[in-house]
Coordinates of C-alpha atoms and ligand atoms in Angstrom, one line a residue:
M1 CA -5.9 -40.8 6.5
T2 CA -6.0 -37.6 8.5
K3 CA -5.2 -34.2 7.3
H4 CA -3.1 -31.9 9.5
I5 CA -3.2 -28.2 9.9
T6 CA 0.3 -27.2 9.1
I7 CA 0.7 -23.6 10.1
P8 CA 3.6 -24.2 12.5
K9 CA 5.2 -26.6 10.1
N10 CA 5.0 -24.1 7.3
F11 CA 7.0 -21.7 9.4
M12 CA 9.7 -24.2 9.8
T13 CA 9.7 -25.2 6.2
I14 CA 10.2 -21.6 5.2
F15 CA 13.3 -21.2 7.2
I16 CA 14.8 -24.5 6.0
V17 CA 14.0 -23.6 2.4
T18 CA 15.8 -20.3 2.9
F19 CA 18.9 -22.0 4.2
F20 CA 19.3 -24.6 1.4
M21 CA 18.3 -22.5 -1.5
S22 CA 21.0 -19.9 -1.0
N23 CA 23.4 -22.5 -2.5
A24 CA 21.2 -23.7 -5.3
L25 CA 22.0 -22.9 -9.0
A26 CA 19.5 -21.1 -11.1
K27 CA 17.9 -23.0 -14.0
T28 CA 18.7 -22.3 -17.6
L29 CA 16.0 -21.3 -20.1
L30 CA 16.0 -21.2 -23.9
P31 CA 14.0 -18.1 -24.8
P32 CA 13.1 -17.1 -28.4
N33 CA 15.7 -15.0 -30.2
D34 CA 13.7 -11.8 -30.5
I35 CA 13.5 -11.4 -26.7
A36 CA 16.6 -13.4 -25.6
D37 CA 18.6 -10.3 -24.8
R38 CA 16.0 -9.1 -22.3
F39 CA 16.8 -12.1 -20.0
H40 CA 19.3 -11.4 -17.3
N41 CA 20.8 -14.1 -15.2
D42 CA 23.9 -12.7 -13.6
S43 CA 24.2 -13.6 -10.0
E44 CA 23.7 -10.0 -8.7
T45 CA 20.4 -9.6 -10.6
I46 CA 19.2 -13.1 -9.6
K47 CA 20.0 -12.3 -6.0
I48 CA 18.0 -9.1 -5.9
A49 CA 15.0 -10.8 -7.6
S50 CA 15.1 -13.7 -5.1
S51 CA 13.7 -11.8 -2.1
D52 CA 11.4 -9.0 -1.2
F53 CA 10.6 -6.4 1.5
G54 CA 9.5 -9.2 3.8
H55 CA 13.0 -10.8 3.9
I56 CA 11.3 -14.0 5.0
V57 CA 10.8 -16.0 1.8
Q58 CA 13.5 -16.6 -0.8
E59 CA 12.8 -18.1 -4.3
I60 CA 15.5 -18.2 -6.9
P61 CA 14.3 -17.4 -10.5
A62 CA 16.0 -18.7 -13.6
A63 CA 16.1 -15.2 -15.0
V64 CA 14.9 -11.6 -14.7
F65 CA 13.2 -10.2 -17.7
Y66 CA 13.8 -6.5 -18.6
P67 CA 11.0 -5.5 -21.0
N68 CA 11.5 -2.5 -23.3
S69 CA 7.9 -2.5 -24.3
V70 CA 4.5 -4.0 -23.6
D71 CA 5.0 -6.2 -26.7
D72 CA 8.1 -7.7 -25.0
I73 CA 5.9 -8.8 -22.0
A74 CA 3.4 -10.3 -24.4
S75 CA 6.2 -12.3 -26.1
L76 CA 7.5 -13.5 -22.8
V77 CA 4.1 -14.7 -21.5
K78 CA 3.4 -16.4 -24.9
Y79 CA 6.7 -18.2 -24.6
A80 CA 6.1 -19.2 -21.0
Y81 CA 2.5 -20.4 -21.8
N82 CA 3.6 -22.3 -24.9
N83 CA 6.6 -24.0 -23.3
S84 CA 6.3 -27.8 -22.9
V85 CA 7.2 -27.4 -19.2
P86 CA 5.2 -24.5 -17.7
I87 CA 7.4 -21.5 -16.7
N88 CA 6.4 -19.4 -13.7
V89 CA 6.2 -15.7 -14.4
A90 CA 5.8 -13.1 -11.7
A91 CA 5.6 -9.3 -12.3
R92 CA 7.8 -7.4 -9.9
G93 CA 6.8 -3.9 -9.1
Q94 CA 8.9 -2.7 -6.2
A95 CA 8.8 -6.2 -4.4
H96 CA 7.3 -4.5 -1.4
S97 CA 5.2 -7.6 -0.7
T98 CA 6.2 -9.5 2.4
W99 CA 5.6 -13.2 1.6
G100 CA 7.3 -13.7 -1.8
Q101 CA 4.4 -12.7 -4.0
S102 CA 6.6 -11.1 -6.6
L103 CA 9.1 -14.0 -6.7
A104 CA 9.1 -16.9 -9.3
R105 CA 11.0 -20.0 -8.3
D106 CA 12.9 -21.4 -11.3
G107 CA 10.8 -19.0 -13.5
V108 CA 11.0 -15.5 -14.8
V109 CA 10.6 -12.3 -12.8
V110 CA 9.5 -9.4 -14.9
N111 CA 11.2 -6.2 -13.9
M112 CA 8.4 -3.8 -14.5
T113 CA 10.6 -0.8 -13.7
S114 CA 12.4 -1.6 -16.9
L115 CA 9.4 -0.4 -19.0
G116 CA 10.5 3.1 -18.0
N117 CA 8.6 6.3 -18.8
R118 CA 7.1 5.2 -22.0
L119 CA 3.7 7.0 -21.9
N120 CA 4.5 10.5 -23.2
G121 CA 7.8 10.5 -21.6
S122 CA 6.6 10.3 -18.0
G123 CA 4.6 7.1 -17.8
I124 CA 1.6 9.2 -16.9
I125 CA -0.8 11.0 -19.2
V126 CA -3.5 13.3 -17.7
S127 CA -6.7 13.8 -19.8
S128 CA -10.4 14.4 -19.4
D129 CA -13.6 13.7 -21.3
S130 CA -17.2 14.4 -20.9
S131 CA -18.2 11.0 -19.6
L132 CA -15.4 10.3 -17.1
G133 CA -14.2 13.7 -16.2
S134 CA -10.5 13.9 -15.4
Y135 CA -8.3 10.8 -15.3
A136 CA -4.7 9.6 -15.6
D137 CA -3.5 6.8 -17.9
V138 CA -0.6 5.3 -15.9
G139 CA 1.9 2.6 -16.6
G140 CA 1.5 -0.4 -14.3
E141 CA 5.2 0.1 -13.3
Q142 CA 4.7 3.7 -12.2
L143 CA 5.1 4.7 -8.5
W144 CA 2.2 6.4 -6.8
I145 CA 4.5 9.2 -5.7
D146 CA 5.1 10.0 -9.4
V147 CA 1.4 9.8 -10.2
L148 CA 0.7 12.3 -7.4
N149 CA 3.6 14.6 -8.5
T150 CA 2.4 14.6 -12.1
T151 CA -1.3 15.0 -11.5
L152 CA -0.7 17.9 -9.0
Q153 CA 0.8 19.8 -11.9
Y154 CA -2.7 19.9 -13.4
G155 CA -4.3 20.7 -10.0
L156 CA -5.7 17.1 -9.9
S157 CA -5.2 14.1 -7.7
P158 CA -6.4 10.5 -7.4
V159 CA -8.9 10.1 -4.5
S160 CA -7.9 6.8 -2.8
W161 CA -4.4 6.1 -1.6
V162 CA -2.0 3.8 0.2
D163 CA 0.0 5.0 3.2
Y164 CA 3.3 4.7 1.4
L165 CA 3.7 6.0 -2.1
Y166 CA 6.9 4.3 -3.3
L167 CA 4.8 1.3 -4.5
T168 CA 3.7 0.6 -8.0
V169 CA 0.3 1.1 -9.5
G170 CA 0.2 -2.5 -10.8
G171 CA 1.4 -3.8 -7.4
T172 CA -1.3 -2.1 -5.2
L173 CA -4.1 -2.7 -7.8
S174 CA -3.2 -6.4 -7.6
N175 CA -4.0 -6.2 -3.9
A176 CA -6.6 -3.5 -3.1
G177 CA -4.8 -0.3 -2.0
I178 CA -6.4 0.5 1.3
S179 CA -5.8 3.6 3.4
G180 CA -7.5 6.3 5.4
Q181 CA -9.6 7.5 2.4
S182 CA -11.1 4.1 1.7
F183 CA -14.1 4.6 4.1
R184 CA -15.3 7.2 1.6
F185 CA -14.0 6.3 -1.8
G186 CA -13.4 2.6 -1.4
P187 CA -10.0 1.1 -2.0
Q188 CA -7.8 2.0 -5.0
I189 CA -9.3 -0.8 -7.1
S190 CA -12.7 0.9 -6.9
N191 CA -11.3 4.0 -8.6
V192 CA -10.0 2.5 -11.8
Y193 CA -11.9 3.1 -15.1
E194 CA -10.0 0.8 -17.4
L195 CA -7.0 -1.5 -17.7
D196 CA -4.6 -2.9 -20.3
V197 CA -3.6 -6.4 -19.4
I198 CA -1.3 -9.0 -20.8
T199 CA -3.3 -12.2 -20.1
G200 CA -1.9 -15.6 -19.1
K201 CA -1.9 -16.6 -22.8
G202 CA 0.1 -13.5 -23.7
E203 CA -2.8 -11.6 -25.3
F204 CA -3.1 -7.8 -25.0
V205 CA -6.6 -7.0 -23.7
T206 CA -8.2 -3.7 -22.7
C207 CA -10.8 -4.2 -20.1
S208 CA -13.3 -2.1 -18.0
P209 CA -16.6 -2.7 -16.2
K210 CA -18.3 -2.7 -19.7
E211 CA -15.6 -4.3 -21.9
N212 CA -14.1 -7.7 -21.0
S213 CA -15.5 -7.1 -17.5
E214 CA -14.7 -10.6 -16.2
L215 CA -11.0 -9.9 -16.8
Y216 CA -11.3 -6.4 -15.3
Y217 CA -12.8 -7.7 -12.0
A218 CA -10.4 -10.7 -11.9
V219 CA -7.2 -8.6 -12.3
L220 CA -8.2 -5.9 -9.8
G221 CA -7.2 -7.5 -6.5
G222 CA -6.2 -10.6 -8.4
L223 CA -2.8 -11.0 -6.7
G224 CA -1.0 -10.9 -10.0
Q225 CA -2.6 -14.2 -11.0
F226 CA -4.8 -13.2 -13.9
G227 CA -2.4 -11.1 -16.0
I228 CA 0.0 -8.3 -16.0
I229 CA -1.4 -4.7 -15.8
T230 CA 0.5 -2.5 -18.2
R231 CA -1.8 0.5 -18.0
A232 CA -4.5 1.7 -15.6
R233 CA -6.9 4.6 -16.1
I234 CA -7.2 6.2 -12.7
A235 CA -10.0 8.6 -11.6
L236 CA -8.9 12.1 -10.7
E237 CA -10.5 15.0 -8.9
P238 CA -9.5 18.5 -8.0
A239 CA -6.5 18.4 -5.6
P240 CA -6.7 19.9 -2.2
K241 CA -4.1 22.6 -1.3
R242 CA -3.5 21.9 2.3
V243 CA -4.5 19.5 5.1
K244 CA -5.5 19.8 8.8
W245 CA -3.9 16.7 10.3
L246 CA -4.9 15.6 13.8
R247 CA -3.8 13.0 16.3
L248 CA -5.9 12.3 19.4
F249 CA -4.7 9.9 22.1
Y250 CA -6.9 7.4 24.0
S251 CA -6.2 5.1 26.9
D252 CA -9.5 3.3 26.5
F253 CA -9.9 1.1 23.4
S254 CA -13.7 1.1 23.3
A255 CA -13.8 4.9 23.4
F256 CA -11.2 4.9 20.6
T257 CA -13.1 2.6 18.3
K258 CA -16.5 4.2 19.0
D259 CA -15.1 7.6 18.0
Q260 CA -13.4 6.2 14.9
E261 CA -16.7 4.5 13.9
N262 CA -18.7 7.6 14.5
L263 CA -16.3 9.7 12.5
I264 CA -16.5 7.5 9.4
S265 CA -20.3 7.2 9.5
K266 CA -20.5 10.3 7.3
N267 CA -19.0 8.8 4.2
E268 CA -20.7 10.0 1.0
R269 CA -18.1 10.9 -1.6
R270 CA -19.5 14.4 -2.1
D271 CA -20.2 15.2 1.5
N272 CA -18.1 18.3 2.1
K273 CA -18.6 18.0 5.9
A274 CA -17.1 14.5 6.1
L275 CA -13.6 13.8 7.1
N276 CA -11.2 13.1 4.2
Y277 CA -9.0 10.6 6.0
L278 CA -9.2 8.4 9.2
E279 CA -6.8 5.9 10.5
G280 CA -5.4 4.9 13.9
M281 CA -2.3 3.4 15.4
L282 CA -0.8 2.1 18.6
L283 CA 1.9 3.8 20.7
L284 CA 4.0 1.2 22.5
N285 CA 7.4 1.3 24.1
Q286 CA 8.4 -2.0 22.4
G287 CA 10.3 -0.9 19.3
P288 CA 11.6 2.1 17.5
Q289 CA 9.1 5.0 17.9
D290 CA 8.9 7.8 15.4
L291 CA 7.6 10.8 17.3
S292 CA 8.5 13.3 14.6
F293 CA 4.8 14.3 14.2
Y294 CA 4.8 15.8 17.7
P295 CA 6.4 18.9 19.1
V296 CA 9.7 18.0 20.9
S297 CA 8.3 19.7 24.0
A298 CA 5.6 16.9 24.2
Y299 CA 8.0 13.9 24.0
A300 CA 8.5 13.6 27.7
R301 CA 4.8 13.5 28.6
I302 CA 4.0 11.2 25.6
N303 CA 6.6 8.8 26.8
S304 CA 5.3 8.8 30.4
L305 CA 1.7 8.4 29.2
V306 CA 2.8 5.3 27.2
T307 CA 4.7 3.9 30.1
Q308 CA 1.7 4.5 32.4
Y309 CA -0.8 2.6 30.2
G310 CA 1.4 0.2 28.2
I311 CA -0.7 0.9 25.0
I312 CA -2.0 4.2 23.9
Y313 CA -4.4 4.3 21.0
C314 CA -4.0 7.2 18.6
L315 CA -6.8 8.3 16.3
E316 CA -5.5 10.0 13.2
A317 CA -7.8 12.1 11.1
A318 CA -7.4 14.7 8.3
K319 CA -9.5 17.3 6.7
Y320 CA -8.5 18.8 3.3
Y321 CA -8.9 22.3 2.2
Y322 CA -9.0 23.6 -1.3
D323 CA -8.6 27.3 -0.9
D324 CA -6.9 29.6 1.6
R325 CA -9.8 29.7 4.0
E326 CA -8.1 27.9 6.8
S327 CA -10.4 29.2 9.5
R328 CA -13.4 27.6 7.9
V329 CA -11.7 24.2 7.8
E330 CA -10.7 24.7 11.3
K331 CA -14.3 25.4 12.3
E332 CA -15.6 22.4 10.3
L333 CA -13.1 20.2 12.0
L334 CA -14.0 21.4 15.4
D335 CA -17.7 20.9 14.6
L336 CA -17.0 17.3 13.7
L337 CA -15.0 16.7 16.8
K338 CA -17.1 18.5 19.4
G339 CA -19.5 16.6 21.5
N340 CA -18.6 13.4 23.1
L341 CA -15.2 12.4 21.8
G342 CA -13.4 10.4 24.5
F343 CA -9.8 11.3 23.9
L344 CA -7.5 12.4 26.7
P345 CA -8.0 16.2 26.7
D346 CA -4.4 17.2 26.9
F347 CA -3.4 14.9 24.1
M348 CA -4.7 16.4 20.9
F349 CA -2.0 17.3 18.4
E350 CA -2.6 19.2 15.2
K351 CA -0.6 20.1 12.1
D352 CA -1.2 22.1 9.0
V353 CA 0.7 20.8 6.0
T354 CA 0.6 20.7 2.2
Y355 CA -1.3 17.9 0.5
M356 CA 1.9 16.4 -0.7
E357 CA 3.5 16.5 2.7
F358 CA 0.4 14.7 4.1
L359 CA 0.2 12.0 1.5
N360 CA 3.9 11.4 1.5
R361 CA 4.1 11.2 5.3
V362 CA 5.5 7.6 5.5
R363 CA 8.6 8.7 3.6
S364 CA 9.9 10.4 6.7
S365 CA 9.2 7.2 8.8
E366 CA 11.2 5.3 6.1
L367 CA 14.1 7.6 6.4
F368 CA 13.9 7.5 10.2
L369 CA 13.9 3.6 10.2
R370 CA 16.7 3.5 7.6
S371 CA 18.8 5.7 9.8
K372 CA 18.3 3.1 12.6
G373 CA 19.0 0.2 10.3
Q374 CA 15.4 -0.9 10.7
W375 CA 14.2 -0.8 7.1
E376 CA 15.9 -3.8 5.4
V377 CA 14.8 -6.2 8.1
P378 CA 12.3 -9.1 8.2
H379 CA 8.7 -7.9 8.0
P380 CA 6.3 -10.6 9.2
W381 CA 3.4 -8.3 8.5
L382 CA -0.2 -9.3 8.7
N383 CA -3.3 -7.5 7.4
L384 CA -6.6 -8.5 8.8
F385 CA -10.3 -7.5 8.5
V386 CA -11.9 -8.2 11.9
P387 CA -15.7 -8.0 12.3
E388 CA -16.8 -5.0 14.4
S389 CA -18.5 -7.4 16.8
R390 CA -15.1 -9.0 17.8
I391 CA -12.9 -5.9 17.8
L392 CA -12.9 -5.5 21.6
D393 CA -11.9 -9.2 21.9
F394 CA -9.1 -8.5 19.5
N395 CA -7.8 -5.8 21.7
S396 CA -7.9 -7.8 24.9
G397 CA -6.8 -11.1 23.3
V398 CA -4.1 -9.9 20.9
L399 CA -3.0 -6.4 21.6
K400 CA -3.1 -6.6 25.4
N401 CA -2.6 -10.3 26.1
I402 CA 0.0 -11.1 23.4
I403 CA 1.8 -8.0 22.2
L404 CA 1.8 -6.1 25.5
K405 CA 2.0 -8.9 28.0
Q406 CA 4.7 -10.9 26.2
K407 CA 6.6 -7.7 25.3
I408 CA 6.7 -8.6 21.6
P409 CA 8.9 -6.2 19.8
A410 CA 6.4 -4.3 17.6
G411 CA 6.9 -1.9 14.7
I412 CA 4.0 -0.1 13.3
V413 CA 0.5 -1.3 14.3
L414 CA -2.3 0.4 12.5
I415 CA -6.0 -0.1 13.4
Y416 CA -8.9 1.5 11.8
P417 CA -12.5 0.8 10.7
M418 CA -13.8 0.3 7.2
N419 CA -17.4 0.5 5.9
R420 CA -18.4 -2.9 4.6
N421 CA -20.3 -1.3 1.7
K422 CA -17.1 0.3 0.3
Ligands
LIG501 C1 5.9 0.6 3.9 C2 4.8 0.0 3.2 C3 3.5 0.5 3.4 C4 2.4 0.0 2.9 N1 1.2 0.5 3.1 C5 0.1 0.0 2.5 C6 -1.2 0.6 2.6 O1 -1.3 1.6 3.3 N2 -2.2 0.1 2.0 C7 -2.1 -1.0 1.2 O2 -3.1 -1.5 0.7 N3 -0.9 -1.6 1.1 C8 0.2 -1.1 1.7 N4 1.4 -1.7 1.5 C9 1.4 -3.0 0.8 C10 1.5 -2.9 -0.7 O3 0.3 -2.5 -1.3 C11 1.9 -4.2 -1.3 O4 3.1 -4.6 -0.7 C12 2.1 -4.1 -2.8 O5 2.2 -5.4 -3.2 C13 3.4 -3.4 -3.0 O6 3.5 -3.0 -4.3 P1 4.7 -3.3 -5.2 O7 4.6 -2.4 -6.3 O8 6.0 -3.4 -4.5 O9 4.2 -4.8 -5.6 P2 5.0 -6.1 -5.7 O10 5.3 -6.6 -4.3 O11 6.2 -6.0 -6.6 O12 3.9 -7.1 -6.3 C14 2.8 -7.4 -5.6 C15 2.0 -8.5 -6.3 O13 1.4 -7.9 -7.5 C16 2.0 -8.5 -8.6 N5 2.2 -7.4 -9.6 C17 3.2 -6.4 -9.5 N6 3.0 -5.6 -10.5 C18 2.0 -6.1 -11.3 C19 1.4 -5.7 -12.5 N7 1.8 -4.6 -13.2 N8 0.4 -6.4 -13.0 C20 -0.1 -7.5 -12.3 N9 0.5 -7.9 -11.2 C21 1.5 -7.2 -10.7 C22 3.2 -9.2 -8.2 O14 3.5 -10.3 -9.0 C23 2.8 -9.7 -6.8 O15 2.0 -10.8 -6.8 C24 2.5 -1.2 2.1 C25 3.8 -1.8 1.9 C26 4.9 -1.2 2.4 C27 6.2 -1.8 2.2
LIG502 C1 22.5 -17.7 -18.3 O1 21.8 -17.8 -19.5 C2 22.7 -18.3 -20.5 C3 21.9 -18.4 -21.8 O2 20.9 -17.4 -21.9 C4 23.2 -19.7 -20.2 O3 24.1 -20.2 -21.2 C5 23.8 -19.7 -18.8 O4 24.1 -21.0 -18.4 C6 22.9 -19.0 -17.8 N1 23.6 -19.0 -16.5 C7 23.1 -19.5 -15.5 C8 23.9 -19.3 -14.2 O5 22.1 -20.2 -15.5
LIG503 C1 4.7 -22.9 -29.5 O1 5.5 -24.0 -29.5 C2 5.6 -24.7 -30.8 C3 6.5 -25.9 -30.6 O2 6.7 -26.3 -29.3 C4 6.1 -23.8 -31.8 O3 6.1 -24.4 -33.1 C5 5.3 -22.5 -31.9 O4 5.8 -21.6 -32.8 C6 5.2 -21.9 -30.5 N1 4.2 -20.7 -30.6 C7 4.5 -19.6 -30.0 C8 3.4 -18.5 -30.1 O5 5.6 -19.3 -29.5
LIG504 C1 15.0 -3.3 -12.8 O1 15.3 -2.3 -13.7 C2 15.7 -1.1 -13.2 C3 15.9 -0.1 -14.3 O2 15.8 -0.7 -15.6 C4 17.0 -1.3 -12.4 O3 17.4 -0.1 -11.8 C5 16.7 -2.3 -11.3 O4 17.9 -2.6 -10.6 C6 16.2 -3.6 -11.9 N1 15.8 -4.5 -10.8 C7 15.9 -5.8 -10.9 C8 15.5 -6.7 -9.7 O5 16.5 -6.4 -11.8
LIG505 C1 2.2 14.9 -24.1 O1 2.6 16.0 -23.3 C2 2.5 17.2 -23.9 C3 3.2 18.2 -23.0 O2 3.0 18.0 -21.7 C4 1.1 17.5 -24.2 O3 1.0 18.8 -24.8 C5 0.5 16.4 -25.1 O4 -0.9 16.6 -25.3 C6 0.7 15.1 -24.4 N1 0.3 14.0 -25.3 C7 -0.6 13.2 -25.0 C8 -0.9 12.1 -26.0 O5 -1.1 13.2 -23.9
LIG506 C1 8.2 16.0 -8.2 O1 8.8 16.2 -9.5 C2 9.8 17.2 -9.5 C3 10.1 17.4 -11.0 O2 10.3 16.2 -11.7 C4 11.0 16.7 -8.7 O3 12.0 17.7 -8.7 C5 10.5 16.4 -7.3 O4 11.6 15.9 -6.6 C6 9.4 15.5 -7.3 N1 8.9 15.4 -5.9 C7 8.8 14.2 -5.3 C8 8.3 14.2 -3.9 O5 9.1 13.1 -5.8

């Protein structure tokens, strides 16, 4: 017997499955009376819960569960666990995954949004104590934009983010939550003090690095497979007021990655001189380009630069400031950048924005793409960690030889380094 590697086959299967399943009928379940009315199986609800932001995979559930409380979720999972034929259960945050992770074929999709603003009316409670300092207790269903909006009212903020804030806390903590702050603070899952989880047996368990630690470490980054997060206690620190936000263009990939790596080599949490954020992206003429960051007067020369080189590498960095001493931040930033940075000298763009405008920056890209009908489209997205030793090969092999040479229509391509110890 031989085993085959089936990557190309899987691709075909996915498309065939999509085709046939559109006509399939959903299964019928017999839930216990006390939670029966939380099950919805009308065709409109089933349709919504059958796909996700990826628009690639489709799986039809038997029902969508609308919990009114954490106890409802516990009852559902107990029922699913105890059923003679196992029932798939998947939590659905915003279903912004791209390969069907929040779907449940013939099973039950839990509409986390339905939990509503149960914690003190907002879903978010800000507190502090002498051992942890400030923190927020947040429902797993809450959106990061609302966590930010609420904590800012106390002059506080989480420290580690994702690029796009209309995602749920439970959804990103089930992955990792990686962004331009991770090189200093680690991903979002490294900034959680405690969780409430409904386990696979339907038990309600509070866990932390000290209490039920095995569950805590399994659930964080656990891809939704070890339980349903109903509350997370998130670390908070004083919120910055404003942000100096920079974009530097490179035509040379090795200069670009060398500068990125140098800039994140200062990465102690408390180092005031370190950058607060670093990412990077490609500029290509192979799909819709959102140039709204740049002054309109620069559009023509940006476009001709991209045409000249095919790919331009854009280093994106930010430095926060906490008071009104803008000139000091400006100087610190220039100190960081001066020396041997290899960007194209005429292509340095700078903005000064509020902290909220900075963190919520992808919202405007969303609105731009929606206006072009390019948001609710298939997203065959891929996230990869590539070892530093092979990143130049990745540029020549994938970015240049595949994406550029074969003129593959490309949306957003982000590329930035991470410190392994974070
Ligand atoms: C525009 C955009 C930008 C993005 N940017 C980033 C980024 O910068 N960094 C990054 O790390 N990711 C990013 N992501 C990816 C994002 O983190 C994942 O898609 C995440 O899964 C989305 O959260 P969601 O709330 O929609 O989760 P869903 O897609 O609903 O769920 C994701 C997984 O978690 C499970 N799950 C959901 N809620 C819970 C819960 N309460 N308890 C346990 N399991 C649960 C689901 O069953 C599923 O397996 C981005 C996504 C989009 C669409
Ligand atoms: C919806 O659920 C009810 C019972 O809860 C069941 O009688 C009905 O057949 C289900 N509809 C579908 C389409 O499965
Ligand atoms: C589990 O199922 C059995 C019968 O199948 C039933 O008697 C029992 O009450 C169920 N337990 C729970 C917790 O639902
Ligand atoms: C989930 O519930 C919210 C509010 O309760 C509703 O607006 C949304 O449409 C529901 N989503 C699904 C997939 O059922
Ligand atoms: C709920 O919010 C009110 C007003 O914002 C606050 O005074 C109170 O302490 C909060 N309660 C809890 C339990 O956090
Ligand atoms: C922040 O909350 C306020 C008050 O609820 C609301 O008016 C505002 O739109 C929110 N901002 C964002 C970006 O969601």
